[in-house]
JSON list of C-alpha atoms in Angstrom, two decimals:
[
{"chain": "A", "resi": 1, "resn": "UNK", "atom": "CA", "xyz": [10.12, -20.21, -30.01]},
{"chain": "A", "resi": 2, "resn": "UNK", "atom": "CA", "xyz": [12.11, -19.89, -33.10]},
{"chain": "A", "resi": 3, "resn": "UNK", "atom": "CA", "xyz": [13.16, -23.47, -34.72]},
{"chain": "A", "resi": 4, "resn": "UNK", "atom": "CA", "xyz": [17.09, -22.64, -36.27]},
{"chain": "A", "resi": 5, "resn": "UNK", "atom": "CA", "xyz": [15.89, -23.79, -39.70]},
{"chain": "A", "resi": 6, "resn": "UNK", "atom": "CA", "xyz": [13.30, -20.88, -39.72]},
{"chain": "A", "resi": 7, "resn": "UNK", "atom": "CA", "xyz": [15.78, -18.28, -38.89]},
{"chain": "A", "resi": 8, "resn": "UNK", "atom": "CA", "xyz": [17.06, -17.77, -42.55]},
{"chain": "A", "resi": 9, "resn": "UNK", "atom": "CA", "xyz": [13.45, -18.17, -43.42]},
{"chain": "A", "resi": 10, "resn": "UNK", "atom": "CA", "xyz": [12.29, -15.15, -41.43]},
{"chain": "A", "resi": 11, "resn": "UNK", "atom": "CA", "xyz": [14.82, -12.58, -43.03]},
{"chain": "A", "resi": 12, "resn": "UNK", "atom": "CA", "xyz": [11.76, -12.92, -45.75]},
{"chain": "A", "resi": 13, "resn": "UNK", "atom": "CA", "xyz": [8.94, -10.38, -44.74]},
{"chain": "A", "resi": 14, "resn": "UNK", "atom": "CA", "xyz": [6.31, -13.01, -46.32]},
{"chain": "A", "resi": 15, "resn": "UNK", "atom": "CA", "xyz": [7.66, -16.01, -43.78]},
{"chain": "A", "resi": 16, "resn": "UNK", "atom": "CA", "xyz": [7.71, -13.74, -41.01]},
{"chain": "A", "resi": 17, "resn": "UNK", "atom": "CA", "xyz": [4.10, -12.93, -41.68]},
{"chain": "A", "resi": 18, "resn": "UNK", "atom": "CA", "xyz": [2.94, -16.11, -42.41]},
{"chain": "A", "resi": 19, "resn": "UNK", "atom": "CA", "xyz": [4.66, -17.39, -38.85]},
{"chain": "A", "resi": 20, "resn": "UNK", "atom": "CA", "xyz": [3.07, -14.80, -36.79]},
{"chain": "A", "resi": 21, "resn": "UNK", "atom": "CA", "xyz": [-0.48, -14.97, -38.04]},
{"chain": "A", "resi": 22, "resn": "UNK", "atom": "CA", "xyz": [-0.57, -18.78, -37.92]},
{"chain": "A", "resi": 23, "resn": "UNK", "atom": "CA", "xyz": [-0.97, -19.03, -33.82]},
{"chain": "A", "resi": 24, "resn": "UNK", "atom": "CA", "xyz": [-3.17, -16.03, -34.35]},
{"chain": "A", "resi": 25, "resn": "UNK", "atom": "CA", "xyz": [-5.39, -17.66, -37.10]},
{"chain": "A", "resi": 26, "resn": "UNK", "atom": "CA", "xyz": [-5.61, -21.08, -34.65]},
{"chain": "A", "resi": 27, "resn": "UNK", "atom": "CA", "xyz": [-6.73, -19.36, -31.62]},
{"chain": "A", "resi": 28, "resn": "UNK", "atom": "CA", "xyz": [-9.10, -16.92, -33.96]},
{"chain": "A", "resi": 29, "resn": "UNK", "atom": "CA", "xyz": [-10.97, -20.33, -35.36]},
{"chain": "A", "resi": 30, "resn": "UNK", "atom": "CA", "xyz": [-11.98, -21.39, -32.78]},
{"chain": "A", "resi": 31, "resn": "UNK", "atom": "CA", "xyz": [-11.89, -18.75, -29.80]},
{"chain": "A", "resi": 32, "resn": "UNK", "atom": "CA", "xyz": [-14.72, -20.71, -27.37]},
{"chain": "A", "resi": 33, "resn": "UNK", "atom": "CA", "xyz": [-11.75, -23.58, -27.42]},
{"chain": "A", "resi": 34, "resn": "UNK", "atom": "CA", "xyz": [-9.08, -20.79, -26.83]},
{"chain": "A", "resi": 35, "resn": "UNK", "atom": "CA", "xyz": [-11.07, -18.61, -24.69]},
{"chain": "A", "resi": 36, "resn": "UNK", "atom": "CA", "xyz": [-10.72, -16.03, -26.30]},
{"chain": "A", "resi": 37, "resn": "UNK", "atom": "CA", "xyz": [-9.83, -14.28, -29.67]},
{"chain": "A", "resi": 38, "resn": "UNK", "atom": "CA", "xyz": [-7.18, -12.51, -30.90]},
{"chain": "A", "resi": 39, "resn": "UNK", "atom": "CA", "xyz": [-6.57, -8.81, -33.29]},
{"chain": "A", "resi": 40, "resn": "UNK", "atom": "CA", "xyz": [-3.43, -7.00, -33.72]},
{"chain": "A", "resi": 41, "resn": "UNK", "atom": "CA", "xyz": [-2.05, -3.97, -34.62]},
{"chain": "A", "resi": 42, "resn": "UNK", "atom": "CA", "xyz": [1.39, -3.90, -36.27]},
{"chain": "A", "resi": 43, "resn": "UNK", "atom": "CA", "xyz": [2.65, -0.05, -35.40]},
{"chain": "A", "resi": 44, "resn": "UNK", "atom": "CA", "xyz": [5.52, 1.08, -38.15]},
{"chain": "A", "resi": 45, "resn": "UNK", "atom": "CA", "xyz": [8.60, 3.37, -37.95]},
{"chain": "A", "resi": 46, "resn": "UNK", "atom": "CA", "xyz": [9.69, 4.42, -40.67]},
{"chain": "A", "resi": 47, "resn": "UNK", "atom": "CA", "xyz": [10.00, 1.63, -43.34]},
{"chain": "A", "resi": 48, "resn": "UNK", "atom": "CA", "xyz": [9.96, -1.20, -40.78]},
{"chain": "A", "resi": 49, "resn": "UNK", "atom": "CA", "xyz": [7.69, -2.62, -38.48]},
{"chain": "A", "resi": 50, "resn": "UNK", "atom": "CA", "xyz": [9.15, -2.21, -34.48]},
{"chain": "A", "resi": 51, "resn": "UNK", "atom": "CA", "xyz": [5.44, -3.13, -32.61]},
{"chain": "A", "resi": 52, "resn": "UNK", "atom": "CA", "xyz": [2.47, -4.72, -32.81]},
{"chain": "A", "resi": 53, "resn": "UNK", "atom": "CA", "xyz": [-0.13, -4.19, -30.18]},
{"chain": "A", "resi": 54, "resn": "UNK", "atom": "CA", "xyz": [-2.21, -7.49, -29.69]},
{"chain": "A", "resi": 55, "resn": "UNK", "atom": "CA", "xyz": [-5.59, -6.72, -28.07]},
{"chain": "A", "resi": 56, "resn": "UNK", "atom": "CA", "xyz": [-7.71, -10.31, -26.43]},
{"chain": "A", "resi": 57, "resn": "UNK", "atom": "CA", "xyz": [-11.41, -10.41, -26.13]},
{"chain": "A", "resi": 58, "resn": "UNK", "atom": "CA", "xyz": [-12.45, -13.10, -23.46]},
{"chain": "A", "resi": 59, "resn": "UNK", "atom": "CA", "xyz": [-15.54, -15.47, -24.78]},
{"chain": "A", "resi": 60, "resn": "UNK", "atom": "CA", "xyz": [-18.61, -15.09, -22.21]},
{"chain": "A", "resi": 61, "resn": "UNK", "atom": "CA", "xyz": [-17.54, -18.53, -21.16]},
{"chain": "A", "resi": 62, "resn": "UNK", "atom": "CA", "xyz": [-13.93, -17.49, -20.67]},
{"chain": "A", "resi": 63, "resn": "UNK", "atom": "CA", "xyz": [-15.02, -14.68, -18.12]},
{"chain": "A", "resi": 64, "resn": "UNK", "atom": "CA", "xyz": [-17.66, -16.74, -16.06]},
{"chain": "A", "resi": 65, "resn": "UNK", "atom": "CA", "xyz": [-14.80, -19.14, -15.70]},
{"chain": "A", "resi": 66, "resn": "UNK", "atom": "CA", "xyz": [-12.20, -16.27, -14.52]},
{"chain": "A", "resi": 67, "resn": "UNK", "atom": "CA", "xyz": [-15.17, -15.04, -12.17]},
{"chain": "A", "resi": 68, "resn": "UNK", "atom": "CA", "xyz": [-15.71, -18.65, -10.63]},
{"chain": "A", "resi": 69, "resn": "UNK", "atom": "CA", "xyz": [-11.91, -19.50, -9.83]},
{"chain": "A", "resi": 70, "resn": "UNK", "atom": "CA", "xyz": [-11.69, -16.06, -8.62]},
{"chain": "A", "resi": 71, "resn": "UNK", "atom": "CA", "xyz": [-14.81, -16.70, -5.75]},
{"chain": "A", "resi": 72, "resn": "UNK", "atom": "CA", "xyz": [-13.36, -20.13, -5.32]},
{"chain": "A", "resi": 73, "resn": "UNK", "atom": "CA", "xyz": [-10.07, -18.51, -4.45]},
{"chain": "A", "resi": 74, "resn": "UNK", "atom": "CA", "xyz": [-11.18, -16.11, -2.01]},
{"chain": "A", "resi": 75, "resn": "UNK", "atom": "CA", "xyz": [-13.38, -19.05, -0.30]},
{"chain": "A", "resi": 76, "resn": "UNK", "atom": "CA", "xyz": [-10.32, -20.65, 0.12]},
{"chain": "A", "resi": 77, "resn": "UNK", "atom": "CA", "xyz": [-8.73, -17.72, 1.50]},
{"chain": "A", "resi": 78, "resn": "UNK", "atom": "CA", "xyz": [-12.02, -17.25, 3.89]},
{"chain": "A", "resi": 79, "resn": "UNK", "atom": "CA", "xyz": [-11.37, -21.25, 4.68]},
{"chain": "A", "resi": 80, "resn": "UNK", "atom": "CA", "xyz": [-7.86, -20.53, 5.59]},
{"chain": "A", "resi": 81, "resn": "UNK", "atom": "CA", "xyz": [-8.27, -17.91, 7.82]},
{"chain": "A", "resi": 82, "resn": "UNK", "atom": "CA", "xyz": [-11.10, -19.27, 9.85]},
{"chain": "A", "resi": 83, "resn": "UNK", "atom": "CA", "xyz": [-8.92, -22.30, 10.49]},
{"chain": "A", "resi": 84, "resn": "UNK", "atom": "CA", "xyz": [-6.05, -20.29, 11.67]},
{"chain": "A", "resi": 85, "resn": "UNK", "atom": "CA", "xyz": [-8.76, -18.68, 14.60]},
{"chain": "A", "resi": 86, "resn": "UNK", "atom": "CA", "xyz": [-10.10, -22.35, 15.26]},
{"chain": "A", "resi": 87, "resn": "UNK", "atom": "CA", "xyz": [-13.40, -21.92, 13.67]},
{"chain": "A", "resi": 88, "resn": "UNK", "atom": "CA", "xyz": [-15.25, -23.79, 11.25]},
{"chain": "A", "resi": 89, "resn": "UNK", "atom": "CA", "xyz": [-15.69, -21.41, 7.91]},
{"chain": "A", "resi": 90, "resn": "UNK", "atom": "CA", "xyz": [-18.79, -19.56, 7.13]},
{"chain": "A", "resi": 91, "resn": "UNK", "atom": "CA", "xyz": [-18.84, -18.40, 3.12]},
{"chain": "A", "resi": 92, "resn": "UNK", "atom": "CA", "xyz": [-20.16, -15.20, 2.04]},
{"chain": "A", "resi": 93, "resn": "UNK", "atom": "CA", "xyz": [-22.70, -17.30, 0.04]},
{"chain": "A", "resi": 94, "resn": "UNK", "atom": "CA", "xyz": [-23.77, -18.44, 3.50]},
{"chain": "A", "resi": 95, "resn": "UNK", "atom": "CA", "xyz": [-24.21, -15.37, 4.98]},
{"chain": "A", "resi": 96, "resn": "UNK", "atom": "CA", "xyz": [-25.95, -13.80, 2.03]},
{"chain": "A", "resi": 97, "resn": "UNK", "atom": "CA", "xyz": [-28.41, -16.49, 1.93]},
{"chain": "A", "resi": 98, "resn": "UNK", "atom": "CA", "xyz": [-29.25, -15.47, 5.78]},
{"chain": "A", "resi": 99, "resn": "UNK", "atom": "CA", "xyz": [-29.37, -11.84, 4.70]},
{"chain": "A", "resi": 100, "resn": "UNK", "atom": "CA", "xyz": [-32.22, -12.28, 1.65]},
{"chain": "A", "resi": 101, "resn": "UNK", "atom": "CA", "xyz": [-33.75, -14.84, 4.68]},
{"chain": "A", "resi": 102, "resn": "UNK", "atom": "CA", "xyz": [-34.09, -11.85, 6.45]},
{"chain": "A", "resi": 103, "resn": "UNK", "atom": "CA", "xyz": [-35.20, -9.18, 4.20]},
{"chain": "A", "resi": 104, "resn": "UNK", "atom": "CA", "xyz": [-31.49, -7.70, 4.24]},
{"chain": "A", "resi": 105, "resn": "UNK", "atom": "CA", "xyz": [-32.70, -6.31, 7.72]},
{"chain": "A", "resi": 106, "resn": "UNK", "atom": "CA", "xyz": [-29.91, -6.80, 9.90]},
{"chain": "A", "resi": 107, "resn": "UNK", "atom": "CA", "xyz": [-26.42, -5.98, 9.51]},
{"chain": "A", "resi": 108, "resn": "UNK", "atom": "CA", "xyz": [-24.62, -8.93, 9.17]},
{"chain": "A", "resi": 109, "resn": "UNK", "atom": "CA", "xyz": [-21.49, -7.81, 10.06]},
{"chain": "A", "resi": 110, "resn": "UNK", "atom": "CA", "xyz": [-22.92, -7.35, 13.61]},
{"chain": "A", "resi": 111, "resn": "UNK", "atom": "CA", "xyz": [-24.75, -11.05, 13.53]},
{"chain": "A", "resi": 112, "resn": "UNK", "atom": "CA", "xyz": [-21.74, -12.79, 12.75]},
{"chain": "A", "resi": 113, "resn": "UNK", "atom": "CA", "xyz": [-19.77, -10.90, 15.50]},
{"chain": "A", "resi": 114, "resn": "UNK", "atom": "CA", "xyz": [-22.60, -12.16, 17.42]},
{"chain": "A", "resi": 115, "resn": "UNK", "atom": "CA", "xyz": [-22.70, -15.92, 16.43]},
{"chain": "A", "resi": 116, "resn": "UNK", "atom": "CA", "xyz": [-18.97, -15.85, 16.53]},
{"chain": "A", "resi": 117, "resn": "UNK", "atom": "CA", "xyz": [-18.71, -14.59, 20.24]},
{"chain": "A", "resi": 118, "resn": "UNK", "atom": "CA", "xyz": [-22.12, -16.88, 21.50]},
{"chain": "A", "resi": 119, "resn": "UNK", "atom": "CA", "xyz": [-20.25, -20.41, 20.12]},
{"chain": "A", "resi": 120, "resn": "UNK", "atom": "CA", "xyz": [-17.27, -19.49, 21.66]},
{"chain": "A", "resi": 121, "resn": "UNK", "atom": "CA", "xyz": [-18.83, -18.61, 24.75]},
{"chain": "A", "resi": 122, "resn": "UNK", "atom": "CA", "xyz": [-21.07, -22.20, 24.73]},
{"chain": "A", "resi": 123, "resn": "UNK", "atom": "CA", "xyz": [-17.73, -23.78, 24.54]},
{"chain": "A", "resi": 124, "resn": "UNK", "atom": "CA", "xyz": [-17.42, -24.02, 20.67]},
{"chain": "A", "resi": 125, "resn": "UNK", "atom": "CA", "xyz": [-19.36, -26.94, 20.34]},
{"chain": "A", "resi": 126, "resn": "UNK", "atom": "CA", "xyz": [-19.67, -29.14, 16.96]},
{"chain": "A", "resi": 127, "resn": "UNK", "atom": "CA", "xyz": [-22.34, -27.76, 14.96]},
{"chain": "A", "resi": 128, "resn": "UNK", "atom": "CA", "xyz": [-24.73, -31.36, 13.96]},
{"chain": "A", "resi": 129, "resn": "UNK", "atom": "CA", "xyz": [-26.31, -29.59, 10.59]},
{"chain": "A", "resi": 130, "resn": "UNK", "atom": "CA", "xyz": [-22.63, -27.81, 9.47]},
{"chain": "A", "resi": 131, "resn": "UNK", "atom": "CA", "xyz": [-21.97, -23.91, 10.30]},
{"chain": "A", "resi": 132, "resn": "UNK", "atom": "CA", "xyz": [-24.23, -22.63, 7.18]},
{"chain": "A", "resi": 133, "resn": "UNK", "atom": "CA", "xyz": [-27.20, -23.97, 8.80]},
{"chain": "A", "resi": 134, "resn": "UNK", "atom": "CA", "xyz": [-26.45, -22.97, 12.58]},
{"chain": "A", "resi": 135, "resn": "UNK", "atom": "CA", "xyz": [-26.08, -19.25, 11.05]},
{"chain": "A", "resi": 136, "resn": "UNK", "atom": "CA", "xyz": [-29.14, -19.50, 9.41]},
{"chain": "A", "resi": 137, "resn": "UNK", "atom": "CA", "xyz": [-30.76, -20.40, 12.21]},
{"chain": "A", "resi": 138, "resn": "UNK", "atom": "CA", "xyz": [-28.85, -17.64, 14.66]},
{"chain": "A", "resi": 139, "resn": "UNK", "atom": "CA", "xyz": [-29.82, -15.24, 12.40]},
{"chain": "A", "resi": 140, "resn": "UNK", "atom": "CA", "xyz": [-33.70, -15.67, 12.25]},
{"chain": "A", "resi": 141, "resn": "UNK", "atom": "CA", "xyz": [-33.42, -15.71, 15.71]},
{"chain": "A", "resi": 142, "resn": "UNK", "atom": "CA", "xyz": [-32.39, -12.49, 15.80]},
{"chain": "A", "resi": 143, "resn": "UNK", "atom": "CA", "xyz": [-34.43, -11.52, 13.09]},
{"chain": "A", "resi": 144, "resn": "UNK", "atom": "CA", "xyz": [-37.21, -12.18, 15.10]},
{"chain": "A", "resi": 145, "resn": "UNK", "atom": "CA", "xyz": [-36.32, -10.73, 18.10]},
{"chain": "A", "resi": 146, "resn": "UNK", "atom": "CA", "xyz": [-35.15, -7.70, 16.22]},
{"chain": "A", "resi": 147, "resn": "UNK", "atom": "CA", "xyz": [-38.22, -6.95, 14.06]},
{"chain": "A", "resi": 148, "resn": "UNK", "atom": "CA", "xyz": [-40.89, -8.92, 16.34]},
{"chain": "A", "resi": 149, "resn": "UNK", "atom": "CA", "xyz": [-39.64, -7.79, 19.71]},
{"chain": "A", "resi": 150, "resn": "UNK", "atom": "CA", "xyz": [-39.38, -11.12, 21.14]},
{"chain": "A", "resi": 151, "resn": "UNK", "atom": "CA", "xyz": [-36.65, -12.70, 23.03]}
]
């Protein structure tokens, strides 16, 4: 935002510089507090400049924090849904830990079709140890069964 006492000032190519680099110059000193850092490009035509081009490099820290909110958001969205069909959630990090459990043998997909429609058909009862751990324990079942031949 432009304060009105600046505006005269900015008719002056040296004030105008000096106000655009000095956001860039406090996010560039300390880009882990900003996130990221900050280069531009000013493009001319003719005598004048009419663009600049900014280009932002996330910090490491910046993007592991994107990446988290991101998987937080779509557990939410998972959490959502599963209450709207009356079920308790079950997180991909759940159902990944049952896959490495199980040597990635079974297709998941198919075992939580299969939990899914055997709770519902018990009478959806509360699950004592939480959902994660009923899974698990579904899914070793089958394991067994599957690569052990037992029922």
């Amino acid at each position: 935002m432009e304060h009105p006492s600046c505006l005269a000032k900015l008719k002056n190519g040296a004030a105008r510089r000096s106000l655009q680099q000095s956001p860039i110059k406090q996010i560039n000193d300390d880009p882990l507090g900003a996130g990221f850092s900050v280069e531009y490009t000013p493009i001319r035509k003719g005598r004048f400049y009419h663009e600049i081009v900014f280009q932002l490099t996330k910090t490491a820290k910046r993007i592991q924090t994107d990446r988290l909110i991101q998987k937080n958001a779509g557990d939410a969205r998972k959490i959502k849904a599963a209450k709207e069909r009356g079920r308790p959630a079950l997180l991909d990090t759940d159902i990944e830990r049952a896959a490495q459990e199980t040597r990635y043998y079974l297709d998941m997909e198919e075992v939580q079709r299969q939990f899914w429609a055997h709770w519902e058909s018990t009478g959806k009862p509360e699950f004592k140890k939480g959902v994660a751990q009923a899974f698990m324990g579904f899914t070793k079942r089958k394991y067994g069964q599957v690569k052990h031949g037992k029922s």
